[in-house]
Each structure stands twice: as C-alpha cells, then as structure tokens.
PDB file of C-alpha atoms in Angstrom:
ATOM      1  CA  MET A  22     -44.520  40.601   0.346  1.00 50.00           C
ATOM      2  CA  LYS A  23     -46.300  43.708   1.650  1.00 51.00           C
ATOM      3  CA  LYS A  24     -43.780  44.044   4.503  1.00 49.00           C
ATOM      4  CA  ILE A  25     -40.886  43.913   2.026  1.00 51.00           C
ATOM      5  CA  ILE A  26     -42.418  46.724  -0.060  1.00 52.00           C
ATOM      6  CA  ILE A  27     -43.050  48.868   3.035  1.00 52.00           C
ATOM      7  CA  ALA A  28     -39.476  48.292   4.247  1.00 48.00           C
ATOM      8  CA  ALA A  29     -38.078  49.182   0.813  1.00 49.00           C
ATOM      9  CA  CYS A  30     -40.133  52.392   0.698  1.00 52.00           C
ATOM     10  CA  ALA A  31     -38.988  53.355   4.189  1.00 50.00           C
ATOM     11  CA  ALA A  32     -35.345  52.733   3.280  1.00 49.00           C
ATOM     12  CA  ALA A  33     -35.693  54.757   0.081  1.00 50.00           C
ATOM     13  CA  SER A  34     -37.294  57.681   1.897  1.00 48.00           C
ATOM     14  CA  ILE A  35     -34.515  57.692   4.507  1.00 45.00           C
ATOM     15  CA  ALA A  36     -31.847  57.548   1.806  1.00 45.00           C
ATOM     16  CA  LEU A  37     -33.459  60.328  -0.218  1.00 47.00           C
ATOM     17  CA  SER A  38     -34.210  62.564   2.743  1.00 44.00           C
ATOM     18  CA  GLY A  39     -30.662  63.892   2.696  1.00 45.00           C
ATOM     19  CA  CYS A  40     -31.285  65.332  -0.772  1.00 51.00           C
ATOM     20  CA  SER A  41     -33.481  68.269   0.243  1.00 50.00           C
ATOM     21  CA  GLU A  42     -33.206  71.195   2.645  1.00 69.00           C
ATOM     22  CA  GLY A  43     -35.473  70.194   5.482  1.00 82.00           C
ATOM     23  CA  PRO A  44     -39.038  69.144   6.107  1.00 90.00           C
ATOM     24  CA  VAL A  45     -41.788  71.626   5.360  1.00 91.00           C
ATOM     25  CA  PRO A  46     -44.379  72.159   8.093  1.00 92.00           C
ATOM     26  CA  ILE A  47     -47.474  70.041   7.430  1.00 93.00           C
ATOM     27  CA  THR A  48     -50.615  72.132   6.866  1.00 94.00           C
ATOM     28  CA  GLY A  49     -53.100  69.355   7.591  1.00 91.00           C
ATOM     29  CA  LYS A  50     -54.932  70.195   4.360  1.00 93.00           C
ATOM     30  CA  ALA A  51     -55.483  67.859   1.414  1.00 92.00           C
ATOM     31  CA  CYS A  52     -54.985  69.515  -1.954  1.00 92.00           C
ATOM     32  CA  MET A  53     -57.101  67.244  -4.142  1.00 87.00           C
ATOM     33  CA  GLY A  54     -59.135  69.519  -6.410  1.00 85.00           C
ATOM     34  CA  THR A  55     -62.912  69.960  -6.684  1.00 85.00           C
ATOM     35  CA  ASN A  56     -63.564  66.310  -7.574  1.00 82.00           C
ATOM     36  CA  ASN A  57     -61.409  65.092  -4.637  1.00 80.00           C
ATOM     37  CA  ASP A  58     -59.232  62.892  -6.830  1.00 82.00           C
ATOM     38  CA  SER A  59     -57.077  65.329  -8.833  1.00 89.00           C
ATOM     39  CA  LEU A  60     -53.326  64.880  -9.165  1.00 92.00           C
ATOM     40  CA  VAL A  61     -51.144  67.857  -8.214  1.00 92.00           C
ATOM     41  CA  GLU A  62     -49.918  68.013 -11.819  1.00 90.00           C
ATOM     42  CA  GLY A  63     -53.294  69.405 -12.916  1.00 90.00           C
ATOM     43  CA  LEU A  64     -53.917  71.795 -10.027  1.00 91.00           C
ATOM     44  CA  GLY A  65     -51.523  74.586 -11.004  1.00 86.00           C
ATOM     45  CA  SER A  66     -50.536  76.795  -8.059  1.00 87.00           C
ATOM     46  CA  GLN A  67     -53.517  75.764  -5.895  1.00 91.00           C
ATOM     47  CA  CYS A  68     -51.408  73.580  -3.554  1.00 94.00           C
ATOM     48  CA  LYS A  69     -49.094  74.970  -0.888  1.00 94.00           C
ATOM     49  CA  ALA A  70     -46.032  73.483   0.800  1.00 95.00           C
ATOM     50  CA  GLY A  71     -47.088  71.066   3.511  1.00 95.00           C
ATOM     51  CA  ASP A  72     -50.385  70.048   1.872  1.00 96.00           C
ATOM     52  CA  THR A  73     -51.147  66.383   1.283  1.00 95.00           C
ATOM     53  CA  ILE A  74     -51.226  65.680  -2.453  1.00 95.00           C
ATOM     54  CA  ALA A  75     -51.590  62.875  -4.973  1.00 93.00           C
ATOM     55  CA  THR A  76     -49.025  62.678  -7.791  1.00 93.00           C
ATOM     56  CA  LYS A  77     -47.784  60.386 -10.533  1.00 92.00           C
ATOM     57  CA  TYR A  78     -44.262  61.796 -10.021  1.00 91.00           C
ATOM     58  CA  PRO A  79     -43.292  61.668  -6.339  1.00 92.00           C
ATOM     59  CA  ALA A  80     -39.640  62.526  -7.085  1.00 90.00           C
ATOM     60  CA  TYR A  81     -40.823  65.871  -8.493  1.00 90.00           C
ATOM     61  CA  PHE A  82     -43.254  66.958  -5.782  1.00 93.00           C
ATOM     62  CA  CYS A  83     -42.908  64.947  -2.536  1.00 94.00           C
ATOM     63  CA  ASP A  84     -41.035  65.898   0.614  1.00 94.00           C
ATOM     64  CA  PHE A  85     -39.172  62.669   1.405  1.00 92.00           C
ATOM     65  CA  HIS A  86     -38.745  63.657   5.047  1.00 93.00           C
ATOM     66  CA  TYR A  87     -42.288  62.308   5.401  1.00 94.00           C
ATOM     67  CA  ALA A  88     -43.868  59.013   4.366  1.00 92.00           C
ATOM     68  CA  VAL A  89     -44.881  58.477   0.757  1.00 94.00           C
ATOM     69  CA  ALA A  90     -47.760  56.043   0.192  1.00 94.00           C
ATOM     70  CA  TYR A  91     -48.105  54.301  -3.167  1.00 92.00           C
ATOM     71  CA  ASN A  92     -51.436  52.912  -4.375  1.00 86.00           C
ATOM     72  CA  ASP A  93     -52.957  50.620  -7.000  1.00 83.00           C
ATOM     73  CA  TYR A  94     -53.574  53.550  -9.366  1.00 82.00           C
ATOM     74  CA  ASN A  95     -49.842  53.968 -10.061  1.00 84.00           C
ATOM     75  CA  SER A  96     -49.694  57.201  -8.078  1.00 90.00           C
ATOM     76  CA  ALA A  97     -48.498  58.355  -4.679  1.00 94.00           C
ATOM     77  CA  ILE A  98     -49.945  60.280  -1.740  1.00 95.00           C
ATOM     78  CA  CYS A  99     -47.418  62.488   0.056  1.00 96.00           C
ATOM     79  CA  ILE A 100     -46.618  65.870   1.601  1.00 96.00           C
ATOM     80  CA  TYR A 101     -46.023  68.538  -1.068  1.00 95.00           C
ATOM     81  CA  ARG A 102     -42.624  70.211  -0.896  1.00 93.00           C
ATOM     82  CA  GLY A 103     -44.021  73.438  -2.374  1.00 91.00           C
ATOM     83  CA  LYS A 104     -42.182  73.417  -5.671  1.00 85.00           C
ATOM     84  CA  VAL A 105     -40.873  71.061  -8.325  1.00 83.00           C
ATOM     85  CA  ALA A 106     -37.475  69.647  -7.392  1.00 77.00           C
ATOM     86  CA  GLU A 107     -34.770  71.710  -9.167  1.00 75.00           C
ATOM     87  CA  GLU A 108     -33.062  68.624 -10.572  1.00 71.00           C
ATOM     88  CA  ARG A 109     -36.379  67.591 -12.171  1.00 67.00           C
ATOM     89  CA  ILE A 110     -37.004  70.797 -14.127  1.00 67.00           C
ATOM     90  CA  LYS A 111     -36.191  70.468 -17.821  1.00 66.00           C
ATOM     91  CA  PRO A 112     -33.916  73.207 -19.172  1.00 63.00           C
ATOM     92  CA  SER A 113     -35.672  75.466 -21.659  1.00 62.00           C
ATOM     93  CA  ALA A 114     -34.663  75.177 -25.312  1.00 60.00           C
ATOM     94  CA  LYS A 115     -32.947  78.279 -26.667  1.00 57.00           C
TER      95      LYS A 115
END
C-alpha cells in the first residue's frame, strides 16, 4: 500500500511540475519557526524561496519540481516556491 501511495505522489508531482516556471534553488534551510513545528501559513514573510517548509496546503506553497512528503498530521513537507501560487489567491471583494 505504501508503494502505491509513493508512486501516486511521484506521478502527481511529475504531472504538476509543468504548471510552474522552473525549480527554485534549494537553500538547505528549514523554515519551521521558533518551536520547530510551525506551518508556513503562520510564519508570515519569514520563509524564502528554496527553504524547506511544512504546510497544510501544498498546492499553494510547494515547488512541485521537488518531492513533497505527506505525513500523519495531515500536512506536507516540501520546498517553498517563494510565494503563493497565483491561481490560489482569492480575488479581493470590491
């Protein structure tokens, strides 16, 4: 079962990798907050493109040119693309 999930994740990341510009250079830094378990959603502008992050919304924040690891806490660990994906930003109400 685990191999099926890994294969599905790999296929999804390959399929989605064509959706963004190109891979960001990896910084080698983990952007996890002072308690070492913060999600990127609560860290504001502390994280930079290429940092390793944890997120509940990988489609918003992850660079799918790199692996995305899912865990038992219903979140993902991935490489931060540096900004929220344009197609994921809600239009402002006027």
